[in-house]
Coordinates of C-alpha atoms and ligand atoms in Angstrom, one line a residue:
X24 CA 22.0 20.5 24.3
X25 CA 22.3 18.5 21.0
X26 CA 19.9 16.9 18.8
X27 CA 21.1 13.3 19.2
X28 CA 20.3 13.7 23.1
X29 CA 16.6 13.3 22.1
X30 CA 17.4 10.6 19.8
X31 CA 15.0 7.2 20.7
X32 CA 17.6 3.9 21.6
X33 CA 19.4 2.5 18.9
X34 CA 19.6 5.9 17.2
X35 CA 21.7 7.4 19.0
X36 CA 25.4 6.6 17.2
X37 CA 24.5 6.4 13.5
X38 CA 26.3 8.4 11.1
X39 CA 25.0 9.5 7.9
X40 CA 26.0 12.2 5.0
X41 CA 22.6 14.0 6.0
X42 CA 19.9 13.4 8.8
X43 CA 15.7 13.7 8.7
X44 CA 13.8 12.5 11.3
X45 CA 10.5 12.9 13.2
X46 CA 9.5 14.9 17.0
X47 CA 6.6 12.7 18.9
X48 CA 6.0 11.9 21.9
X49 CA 5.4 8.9 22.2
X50 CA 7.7 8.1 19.6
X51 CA 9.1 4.5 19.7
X52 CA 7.0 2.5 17.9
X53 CA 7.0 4.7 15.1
X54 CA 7.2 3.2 10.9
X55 CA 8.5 6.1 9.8
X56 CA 12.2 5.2 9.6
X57 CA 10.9 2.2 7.4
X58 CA 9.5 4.6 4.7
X59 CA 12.4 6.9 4.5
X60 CA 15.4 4.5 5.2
X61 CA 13.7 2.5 2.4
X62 CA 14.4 5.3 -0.3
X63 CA 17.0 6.7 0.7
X64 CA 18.4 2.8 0.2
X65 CA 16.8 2.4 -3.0
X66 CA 18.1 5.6 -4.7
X67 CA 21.4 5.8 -3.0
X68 CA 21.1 8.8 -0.8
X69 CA 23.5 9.6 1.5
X70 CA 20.3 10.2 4.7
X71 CA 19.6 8.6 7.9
X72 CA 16.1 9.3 9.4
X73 CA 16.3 9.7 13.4
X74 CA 12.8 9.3 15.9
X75 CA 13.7 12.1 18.2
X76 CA 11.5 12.0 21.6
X77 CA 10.5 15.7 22.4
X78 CA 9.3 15.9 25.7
X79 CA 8.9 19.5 25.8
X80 CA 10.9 23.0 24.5
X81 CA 9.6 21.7 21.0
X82 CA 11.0 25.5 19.9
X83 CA 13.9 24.8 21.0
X84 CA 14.5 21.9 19.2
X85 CA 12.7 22.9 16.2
X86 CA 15.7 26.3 16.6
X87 CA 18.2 22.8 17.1
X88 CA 17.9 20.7 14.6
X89 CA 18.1 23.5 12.0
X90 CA 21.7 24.5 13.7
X91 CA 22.6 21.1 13.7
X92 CA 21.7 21.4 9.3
X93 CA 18.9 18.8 9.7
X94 CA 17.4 18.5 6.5
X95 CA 13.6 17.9 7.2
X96 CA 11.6 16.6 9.7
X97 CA 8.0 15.0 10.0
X98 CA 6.0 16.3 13.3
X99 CA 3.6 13.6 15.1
X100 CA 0.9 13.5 17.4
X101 CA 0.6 15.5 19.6
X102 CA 2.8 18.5 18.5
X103 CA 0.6 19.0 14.8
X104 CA -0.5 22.7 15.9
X105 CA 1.8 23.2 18.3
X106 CA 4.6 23.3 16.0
X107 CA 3.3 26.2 14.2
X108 CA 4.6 29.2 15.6
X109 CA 8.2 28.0 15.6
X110 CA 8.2 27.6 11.5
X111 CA 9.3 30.6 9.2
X112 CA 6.8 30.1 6.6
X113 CA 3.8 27.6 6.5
X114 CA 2.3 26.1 3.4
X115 CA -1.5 27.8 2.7
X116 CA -3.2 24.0 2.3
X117 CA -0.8 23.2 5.7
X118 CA -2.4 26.6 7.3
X119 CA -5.9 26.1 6.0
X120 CA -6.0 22.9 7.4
X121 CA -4.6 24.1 10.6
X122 CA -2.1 21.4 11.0
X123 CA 1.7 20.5 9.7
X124 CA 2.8 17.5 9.7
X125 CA 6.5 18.1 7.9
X126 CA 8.8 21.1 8.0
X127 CA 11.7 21.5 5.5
X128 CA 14.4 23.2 5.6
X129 CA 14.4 26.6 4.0
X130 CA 16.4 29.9 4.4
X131 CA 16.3 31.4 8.2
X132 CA 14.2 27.9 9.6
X133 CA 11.6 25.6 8.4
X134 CA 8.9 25.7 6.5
X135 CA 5.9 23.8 7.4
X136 CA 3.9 21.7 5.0
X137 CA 0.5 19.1 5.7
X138 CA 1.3 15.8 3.4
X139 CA -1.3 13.5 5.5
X140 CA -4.2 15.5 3.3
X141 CA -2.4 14.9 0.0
X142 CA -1.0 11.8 0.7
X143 CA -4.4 10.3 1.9
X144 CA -5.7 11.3 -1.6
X145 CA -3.3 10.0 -3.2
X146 CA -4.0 6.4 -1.5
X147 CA -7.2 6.6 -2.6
X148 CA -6.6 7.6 -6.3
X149 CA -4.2 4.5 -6.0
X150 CA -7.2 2.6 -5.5
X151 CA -8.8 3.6 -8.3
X152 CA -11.3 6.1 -6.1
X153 CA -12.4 9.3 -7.4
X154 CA -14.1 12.0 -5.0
X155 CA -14.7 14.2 -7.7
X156 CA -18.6 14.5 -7.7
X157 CA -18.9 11.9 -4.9
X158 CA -20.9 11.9 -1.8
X159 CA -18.5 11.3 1.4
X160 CA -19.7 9.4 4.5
X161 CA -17.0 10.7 7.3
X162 CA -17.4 8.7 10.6
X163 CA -15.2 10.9 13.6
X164 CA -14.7 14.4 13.9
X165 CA -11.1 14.4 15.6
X166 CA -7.8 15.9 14.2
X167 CA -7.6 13.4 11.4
X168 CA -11.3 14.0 10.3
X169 CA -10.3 17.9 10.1
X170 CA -7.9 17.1 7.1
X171 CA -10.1 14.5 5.4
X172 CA -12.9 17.1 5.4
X173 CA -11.1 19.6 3.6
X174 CA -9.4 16.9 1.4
X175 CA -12.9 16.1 0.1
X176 CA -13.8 19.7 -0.5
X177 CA -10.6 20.7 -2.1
X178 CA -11.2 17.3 -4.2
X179 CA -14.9 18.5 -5.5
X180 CA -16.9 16.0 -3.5
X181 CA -20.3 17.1 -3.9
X182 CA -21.7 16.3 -0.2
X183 CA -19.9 15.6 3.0
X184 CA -21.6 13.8 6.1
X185 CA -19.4 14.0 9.3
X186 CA -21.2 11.7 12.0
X187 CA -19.7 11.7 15.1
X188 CA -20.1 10.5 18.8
X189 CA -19.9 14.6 20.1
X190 CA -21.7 16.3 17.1
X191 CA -20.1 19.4 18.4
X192 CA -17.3 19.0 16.7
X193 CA -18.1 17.7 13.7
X194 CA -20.4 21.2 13.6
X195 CA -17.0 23.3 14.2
X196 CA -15.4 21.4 11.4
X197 CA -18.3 21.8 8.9
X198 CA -18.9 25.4 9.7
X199 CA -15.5 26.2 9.7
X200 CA -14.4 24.4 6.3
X201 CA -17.7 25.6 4.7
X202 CA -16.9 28.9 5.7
X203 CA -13.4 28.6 4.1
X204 CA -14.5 27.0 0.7
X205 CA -17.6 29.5 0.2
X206 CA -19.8 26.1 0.1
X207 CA -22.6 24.1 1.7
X208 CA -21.4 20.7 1.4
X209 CA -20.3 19.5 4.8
X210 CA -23.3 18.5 7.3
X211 CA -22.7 17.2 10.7
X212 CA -24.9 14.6 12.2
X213 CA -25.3 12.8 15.3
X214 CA -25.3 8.7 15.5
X215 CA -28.8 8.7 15.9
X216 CA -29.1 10.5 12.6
X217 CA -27.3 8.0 10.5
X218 CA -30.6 7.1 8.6
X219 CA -30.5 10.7 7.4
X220 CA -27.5 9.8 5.2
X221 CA -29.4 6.8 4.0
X222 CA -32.5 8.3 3.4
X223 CA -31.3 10.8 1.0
X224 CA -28.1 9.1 -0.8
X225 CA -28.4 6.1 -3.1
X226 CA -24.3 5.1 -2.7
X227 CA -21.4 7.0 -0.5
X228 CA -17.9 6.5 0.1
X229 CA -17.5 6.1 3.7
X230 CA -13.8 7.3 5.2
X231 CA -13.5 6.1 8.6
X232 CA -11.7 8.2 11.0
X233 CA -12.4 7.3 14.5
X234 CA -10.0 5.1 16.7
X235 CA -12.9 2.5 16.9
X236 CA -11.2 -0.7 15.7
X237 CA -7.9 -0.1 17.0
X238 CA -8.5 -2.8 20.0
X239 CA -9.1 -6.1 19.5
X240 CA -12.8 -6.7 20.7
X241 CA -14.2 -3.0 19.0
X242 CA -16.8 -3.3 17.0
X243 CA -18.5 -1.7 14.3
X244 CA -17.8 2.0 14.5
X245 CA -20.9 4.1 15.3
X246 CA -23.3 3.1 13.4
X247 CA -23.9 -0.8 14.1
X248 CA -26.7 -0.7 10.9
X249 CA -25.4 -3.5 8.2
X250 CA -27.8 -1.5 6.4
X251 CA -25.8 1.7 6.3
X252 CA -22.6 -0.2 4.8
X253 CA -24.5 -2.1 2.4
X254 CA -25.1 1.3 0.4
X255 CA -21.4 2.2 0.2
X256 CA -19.5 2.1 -2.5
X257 CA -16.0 1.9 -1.3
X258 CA -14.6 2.7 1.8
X259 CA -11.6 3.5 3.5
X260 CA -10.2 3.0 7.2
X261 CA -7.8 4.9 8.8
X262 CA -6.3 2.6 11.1
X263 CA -3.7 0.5 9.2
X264 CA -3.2 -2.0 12.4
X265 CA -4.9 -4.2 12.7
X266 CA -5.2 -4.5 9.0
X267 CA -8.6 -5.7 9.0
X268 CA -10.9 -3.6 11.5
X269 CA -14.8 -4.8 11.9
X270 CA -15.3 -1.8 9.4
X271 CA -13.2 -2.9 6.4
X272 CA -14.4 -7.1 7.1
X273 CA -18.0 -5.8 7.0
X274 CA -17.5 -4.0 3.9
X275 CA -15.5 -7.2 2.4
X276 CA -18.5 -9.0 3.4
X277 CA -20.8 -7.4 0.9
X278 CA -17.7 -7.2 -2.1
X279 CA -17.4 -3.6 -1.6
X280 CA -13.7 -2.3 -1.8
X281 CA -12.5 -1.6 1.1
X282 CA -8.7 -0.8 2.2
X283 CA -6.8 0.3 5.2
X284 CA -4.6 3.5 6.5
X285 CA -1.3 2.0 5.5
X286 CA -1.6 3.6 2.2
X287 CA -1.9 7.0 3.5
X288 CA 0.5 6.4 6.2
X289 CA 2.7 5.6 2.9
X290 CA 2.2 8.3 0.8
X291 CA 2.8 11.2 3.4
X292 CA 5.9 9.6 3.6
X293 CA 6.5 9.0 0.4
X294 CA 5.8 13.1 -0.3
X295 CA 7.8 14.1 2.9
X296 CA 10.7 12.2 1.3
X297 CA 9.9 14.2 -1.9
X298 CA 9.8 17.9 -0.3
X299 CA 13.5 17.3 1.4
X300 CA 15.3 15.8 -1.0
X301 CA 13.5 17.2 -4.8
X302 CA 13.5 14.1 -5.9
X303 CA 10.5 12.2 -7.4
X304 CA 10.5 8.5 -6.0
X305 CA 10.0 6.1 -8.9
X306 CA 6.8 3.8 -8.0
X307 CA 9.0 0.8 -8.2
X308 CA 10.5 2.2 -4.9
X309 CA 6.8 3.3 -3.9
X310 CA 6.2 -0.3 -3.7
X311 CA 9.1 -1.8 -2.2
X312 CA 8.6 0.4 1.1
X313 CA 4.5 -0.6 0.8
X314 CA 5.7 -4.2 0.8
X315 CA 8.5 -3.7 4.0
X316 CA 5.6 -2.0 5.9
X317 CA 3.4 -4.5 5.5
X318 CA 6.0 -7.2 6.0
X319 CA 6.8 -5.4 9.6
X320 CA 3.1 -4.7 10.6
X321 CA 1.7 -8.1 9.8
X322 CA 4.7 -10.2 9.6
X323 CA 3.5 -13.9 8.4
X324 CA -0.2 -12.3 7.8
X325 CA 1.6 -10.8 5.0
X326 CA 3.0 -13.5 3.4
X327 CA 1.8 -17.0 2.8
X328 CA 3.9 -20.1 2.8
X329 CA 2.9 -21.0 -0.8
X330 CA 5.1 -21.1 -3.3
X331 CA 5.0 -19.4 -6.7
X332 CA 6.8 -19.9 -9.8
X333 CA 7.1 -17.2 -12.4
X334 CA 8.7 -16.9 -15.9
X335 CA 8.2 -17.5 -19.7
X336 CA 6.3 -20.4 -20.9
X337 CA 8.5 -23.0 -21.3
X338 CA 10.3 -22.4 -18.3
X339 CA 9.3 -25.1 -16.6
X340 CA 6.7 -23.6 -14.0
X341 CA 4.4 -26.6 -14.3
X342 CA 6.7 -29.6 -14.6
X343 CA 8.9 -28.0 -11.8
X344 CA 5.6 -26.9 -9.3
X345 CA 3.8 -30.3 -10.0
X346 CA 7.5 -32.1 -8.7
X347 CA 7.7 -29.9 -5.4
X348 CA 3.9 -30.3 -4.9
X349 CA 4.4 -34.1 -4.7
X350 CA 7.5 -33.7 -2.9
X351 CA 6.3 -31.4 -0.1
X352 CA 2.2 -32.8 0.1
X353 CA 1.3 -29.7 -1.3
X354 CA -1.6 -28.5 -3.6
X355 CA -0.8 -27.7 -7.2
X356 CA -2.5 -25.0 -9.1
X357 CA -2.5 -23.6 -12.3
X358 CA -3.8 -20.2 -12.7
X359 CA -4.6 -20.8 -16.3
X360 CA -6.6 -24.1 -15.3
X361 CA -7.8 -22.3 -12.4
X362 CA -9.3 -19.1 -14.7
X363 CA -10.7 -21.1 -17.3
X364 CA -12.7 -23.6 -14.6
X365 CA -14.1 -20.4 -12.7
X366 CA -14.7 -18.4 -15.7
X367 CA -16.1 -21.9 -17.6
X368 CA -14.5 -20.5 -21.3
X369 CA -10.9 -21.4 -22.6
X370 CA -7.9 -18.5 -21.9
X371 CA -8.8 -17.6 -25.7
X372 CA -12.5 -17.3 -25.3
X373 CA -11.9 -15.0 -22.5
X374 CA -9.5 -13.0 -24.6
X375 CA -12.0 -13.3 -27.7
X376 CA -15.1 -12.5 -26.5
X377 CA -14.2 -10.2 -23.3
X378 CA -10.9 -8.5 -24.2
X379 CA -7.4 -8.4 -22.8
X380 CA -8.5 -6.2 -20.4
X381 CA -11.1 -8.3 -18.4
X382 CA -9.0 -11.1 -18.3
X383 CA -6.3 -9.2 -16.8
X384 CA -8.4 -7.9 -13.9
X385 CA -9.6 -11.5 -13.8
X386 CA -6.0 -12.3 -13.1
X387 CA -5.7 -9.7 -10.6
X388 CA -8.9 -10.7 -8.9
X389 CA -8.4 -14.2 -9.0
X390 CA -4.4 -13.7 -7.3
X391 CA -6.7 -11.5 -4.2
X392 CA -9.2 -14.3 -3.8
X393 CA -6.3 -17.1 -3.9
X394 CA -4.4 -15.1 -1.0
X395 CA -7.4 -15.5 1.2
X396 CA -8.4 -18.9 0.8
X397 CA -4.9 -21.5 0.0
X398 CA -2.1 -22.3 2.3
X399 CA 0.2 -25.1 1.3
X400 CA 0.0 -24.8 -2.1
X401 CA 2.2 -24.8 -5.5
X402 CA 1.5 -22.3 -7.7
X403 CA 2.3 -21.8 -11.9
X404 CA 1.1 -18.4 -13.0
X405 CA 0.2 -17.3 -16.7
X406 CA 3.5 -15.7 -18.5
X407 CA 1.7 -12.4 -18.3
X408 CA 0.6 -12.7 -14.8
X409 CA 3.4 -10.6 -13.1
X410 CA 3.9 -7.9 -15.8
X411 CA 1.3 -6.0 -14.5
X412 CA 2.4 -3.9 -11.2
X413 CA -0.3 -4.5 -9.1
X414 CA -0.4 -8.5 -9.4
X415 CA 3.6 -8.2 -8.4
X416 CA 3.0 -7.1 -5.1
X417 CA 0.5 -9.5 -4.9
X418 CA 1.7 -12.7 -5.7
X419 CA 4.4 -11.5 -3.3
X420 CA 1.8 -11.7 -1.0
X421 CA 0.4 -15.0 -2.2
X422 CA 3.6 -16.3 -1.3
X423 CA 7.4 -16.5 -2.0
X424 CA 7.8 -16.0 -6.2
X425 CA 10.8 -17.4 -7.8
X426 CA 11.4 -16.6 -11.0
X427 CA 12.4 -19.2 -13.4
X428 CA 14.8 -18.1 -15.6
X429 CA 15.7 -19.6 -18.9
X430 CA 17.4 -18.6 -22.0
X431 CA 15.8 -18.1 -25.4
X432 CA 17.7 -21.4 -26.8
X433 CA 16.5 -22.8 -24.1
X434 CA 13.2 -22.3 -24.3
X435 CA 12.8 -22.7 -27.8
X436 CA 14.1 -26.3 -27.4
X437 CA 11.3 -26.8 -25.4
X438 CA 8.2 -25.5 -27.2
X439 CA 9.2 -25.4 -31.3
X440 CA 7.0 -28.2 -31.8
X441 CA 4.2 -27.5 -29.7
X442 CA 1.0 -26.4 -31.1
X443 CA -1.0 -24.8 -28.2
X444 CA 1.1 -21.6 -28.2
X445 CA -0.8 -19.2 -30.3
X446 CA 1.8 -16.6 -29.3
X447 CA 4.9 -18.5 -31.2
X448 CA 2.6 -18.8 -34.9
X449 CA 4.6 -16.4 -36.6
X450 CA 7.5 -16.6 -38.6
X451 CA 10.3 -16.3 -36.7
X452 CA 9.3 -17.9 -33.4
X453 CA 12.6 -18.0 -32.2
X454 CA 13.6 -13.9 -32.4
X455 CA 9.9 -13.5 -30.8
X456 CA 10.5 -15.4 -27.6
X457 CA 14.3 -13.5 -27.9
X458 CA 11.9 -10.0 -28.0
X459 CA 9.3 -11.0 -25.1
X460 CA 12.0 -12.3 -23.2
X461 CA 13.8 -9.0 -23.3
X462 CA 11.0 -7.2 -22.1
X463 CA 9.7 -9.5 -19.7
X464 CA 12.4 -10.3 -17.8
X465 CA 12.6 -7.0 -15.6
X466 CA 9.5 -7.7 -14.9
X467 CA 9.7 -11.1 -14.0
X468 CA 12.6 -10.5 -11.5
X469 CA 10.9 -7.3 -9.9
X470 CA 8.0 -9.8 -9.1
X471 CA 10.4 -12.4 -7.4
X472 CA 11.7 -13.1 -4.1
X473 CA 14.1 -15.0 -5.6
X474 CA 15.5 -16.0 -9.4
X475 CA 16.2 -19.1 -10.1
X476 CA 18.6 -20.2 -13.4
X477 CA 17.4 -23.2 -14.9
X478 CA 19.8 -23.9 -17.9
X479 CA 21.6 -26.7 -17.3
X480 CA 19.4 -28.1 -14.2
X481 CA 17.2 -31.1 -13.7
X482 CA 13.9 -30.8 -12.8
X483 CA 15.4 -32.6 -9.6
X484 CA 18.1 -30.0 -9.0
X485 CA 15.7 -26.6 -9.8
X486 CA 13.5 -28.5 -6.9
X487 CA 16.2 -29.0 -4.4
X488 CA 16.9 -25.6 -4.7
X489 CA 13.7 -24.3 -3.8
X490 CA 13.0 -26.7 -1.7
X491 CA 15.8 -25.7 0.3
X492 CA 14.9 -21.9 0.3
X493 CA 11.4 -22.6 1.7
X494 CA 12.2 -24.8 4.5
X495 CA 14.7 -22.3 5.4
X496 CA 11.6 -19.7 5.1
X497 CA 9.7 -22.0 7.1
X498 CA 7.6 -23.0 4.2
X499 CA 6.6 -26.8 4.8
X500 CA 6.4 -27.3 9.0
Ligands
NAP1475 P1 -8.7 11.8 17.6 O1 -8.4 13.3 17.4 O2 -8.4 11.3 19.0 O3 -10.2 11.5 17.3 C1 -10.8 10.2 17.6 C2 -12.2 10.1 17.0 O4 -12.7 8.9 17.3 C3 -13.2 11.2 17.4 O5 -14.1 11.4 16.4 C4 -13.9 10.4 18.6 O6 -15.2 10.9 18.9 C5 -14.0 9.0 18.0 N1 -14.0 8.0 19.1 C6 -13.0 7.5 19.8 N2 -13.5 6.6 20.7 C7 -14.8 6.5 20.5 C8 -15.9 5.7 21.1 N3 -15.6 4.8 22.0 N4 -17.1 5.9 20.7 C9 -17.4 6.8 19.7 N5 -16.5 7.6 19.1 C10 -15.2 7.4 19.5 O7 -7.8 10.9 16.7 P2 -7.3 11.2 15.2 O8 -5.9 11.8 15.3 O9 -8.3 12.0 14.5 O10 -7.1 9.8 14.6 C11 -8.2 8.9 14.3 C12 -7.8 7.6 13.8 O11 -7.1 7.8 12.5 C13 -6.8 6.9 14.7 O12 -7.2 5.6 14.8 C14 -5.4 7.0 14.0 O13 -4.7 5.8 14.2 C15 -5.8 7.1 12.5 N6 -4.9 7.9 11.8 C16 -4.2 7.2 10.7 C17 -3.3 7.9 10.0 C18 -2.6 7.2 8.8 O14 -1.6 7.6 8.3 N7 -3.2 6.1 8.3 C19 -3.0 9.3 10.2 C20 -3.7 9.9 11.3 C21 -4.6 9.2 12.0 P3 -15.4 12.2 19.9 O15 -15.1 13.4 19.1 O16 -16.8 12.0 20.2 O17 -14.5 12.0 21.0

């Protein structure tokens, strides 16, 4: 018997320094080699990650693959509990929980760990959530709701409503986690009983946690009350395919924030990774395997066929966009122009009266709203627009982002005796764009697809170029 046996297709011959991998059943279709191939990539690790399918002896391969020196594993549905009595020790959250979802490798065997309760936390922190003090509207009661439950508790919600279909098990969650934490937060109601939530609760965070929404004509899950997910004030949906269940539109519907299961399908990863190898992964990395998920579960739906130019003023965003607008029969747009008409104040108003602050979470907002509703479009984004993290992995979204790329000579050639800059009235104008080009050029090329040089180009040229990327990207047809 050897571990490769069990190895899914196309597994079966690589060779790697050191191996990781998963046991499900099925197993196939799983993501998981993205995540983990992803780092290992990006921070030059030696490690392959292998989707074994485990029929059944699941301690017998558990006794395997450490023999065979594999260095960690993740454990899938539906072998979560049953792994447990093959491990050598097992984390207390993991135990408390009463599910392990990782084992790594330890003296004698594995040790088992849970990072789908951590990891979903951690999603939601990401999205600028905080459970601490909040009141937590679960919908399902299944093996996922289990860890959610005690993820709220051990995060100091204050109350905890599990509705679901068979109220029964919601009730042996509650009591049991109650029990455990020496509280009386967690109630369990039927669907009838929704309007007890509402009655009592002014706003909630609803997590849902049933399968409803998986297929493509579901609906609502449970409760079918608009009402009921009017009063939330954020919510999150486990499923993470299709992106966009009934839940998270009708909570998009009303503005509130609402985001999907990819996150925490992420970040267990992301903290499997962590546990094998005692390595921190840099959340430059975090978001590169964020953006190859998305890019493999929603393919085109990820991407849009604008384009977007990026780079210093002066680099030629607008003259350049406004040529391959005409060129193509596309739409140009500014961002700048596009702020200041939807916020009806100038960029220095804005920055006057409302802060930096606000206008960068207008940026932010704005690059969310412009994903939703263009196609066929040019865009030229503010000089600031892609220094902040989160509007990097968006504009990727928005489209493909090249980065024009131009020297301080350059660009100083090109500006000196403009008067609109406020940034260049200083002394030295020329050693400041030298400084801001130093630090915003990393950033500029972590937001891009693709960097363009413009030095020595035409307008004409820089366009050809481009051009010629996005018809090969299918940009244009
Ligand atoms: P599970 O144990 O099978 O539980 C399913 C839940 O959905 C139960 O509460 C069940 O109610 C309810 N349900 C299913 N069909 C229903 C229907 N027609 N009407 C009413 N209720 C219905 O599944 P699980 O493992 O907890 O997973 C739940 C969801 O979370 C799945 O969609 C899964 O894809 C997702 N998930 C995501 C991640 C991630 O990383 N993002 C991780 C784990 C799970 P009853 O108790 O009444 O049957």
């Amino acid at each position: 018997m050897k571990m490769m046996d069990r190895a899914i297709d196309g597994y079966k011959n690589i060779v790697a320094g050191k191996y990781i991998g998963i046991f499900g059943n099925p197993i196939k279709h799983t993501l998981s080699p993205i995540i983990h191939d992803t780092i290992s990539m990006s921070m030059n690790i030696d490690e392959k990650y292998i989707p074994f399918h485990i029929e059944d002896n699941l301690g017998e391969y558990v006794k395997l693959a450490y023999e065979e020196g594999i260095l960690g594993l993740n454990i899938t549905v539906p072998y979560k509990q049953d792994v447990m009595p093959y491990l050598v020790d097992i984390d207390k959250a993991a135990k408390e929980i009463g599910a392990v979802n990782t084992l790594v490798r330890v003296e004698g065997g594995y040790k088992g760990y849970n990072t789908d309760m951590p990891g979903l936390a951690r999603a939601i922190s990401s999205e600028g959530i905080s459970l601490e003090g909040a009141t937590v509207v679960m919908l399902g009661a299944g093996g996922a709701a289990r860890a959610v439950a005690y993820m709220c508790l051990k995060y100091n919600a204050s109350k905890v409503y599990i509705i679901n279909r068979t109220v029964e098990k919601a009730k042996n969650i509650a009591d049991e986690l109650n029990g455990f934490f020496g509280v009386d937060k967690i109630s369990a109601l039927g669907i009838d009983e929704y309007d007890k939530v509402m009655d009592k609760e002014s706003e909630y965070i609803i997590i849902q946690c049933t399968s409803i929404g998986l297929k493509k004509d579901d609906g609502l899950p449970l409760v079918s009350n608009d009402d009921f997910y009017k009063k939330a004030s954020a919510g999150v949906d486990l499923i993470y395919n299709p992106a966009k269940t009934p839940f998270i539109k009708c909570l998009e519907n009303y503005g509130i924030k609402a985001f999907n299961g990819l996150k925490m399908l992420l970040y267990q990863g992301v903290m499997a990774y962590e546990l094998w190898n005692e390595v921190v992964v840099p959340e430059e990395i975090v978001d590169k395997v964020y953006y190859e998920l998305e890019k493999k579960l929603y393919g085109e739906e990820a991407k849009g066929n604008n384009i977007v130019l990026v780079g210093y003023m002066g680099s030629g965003k607008t003259s350049v966009g406004k040529r391959i607008a005409n060129e193509f029969g596309y739409k140009f747009i500014d961002t700048d122009e596009y702020i200041v008409k939807k916020e009806n104040m100038t960029i220095n108003e804005i920055f006057k009266t409302k802060g930096e602050e606000y206008f960068r979470n207008l940026e932010t907002s704005v690059i969310k709203e412009l994903i939703e509703t263009t196609s066929n479009s040019v865009f030229s984004t503010g000089g600031g627009m892609p220094l902040r993290r989160e509007n990097a992995m968006l504009l990727k979204k928005l489209g493909n982002v090249y980065f024009l790329r131009t020297s301080a000579d350059n660009i100083y050639s090109r500006v000196k005796d403009s008067k609109d800059r406020p940034l260049l009235l200083c002394d030295d104008p020329k050693q400041r764009i030298i400084d801001m080009l130093e630090e915003r050029t990393p950033k500029y090329a972590y937001a891009a697809d693709y960097i363009i040089d413009t030095d020595g180009k035409n307008i004409n040229e820089i366009m050809t170029i481009i051009g010629g990327i996005a018809h090969e990207e299918g940009a244009g047809e």
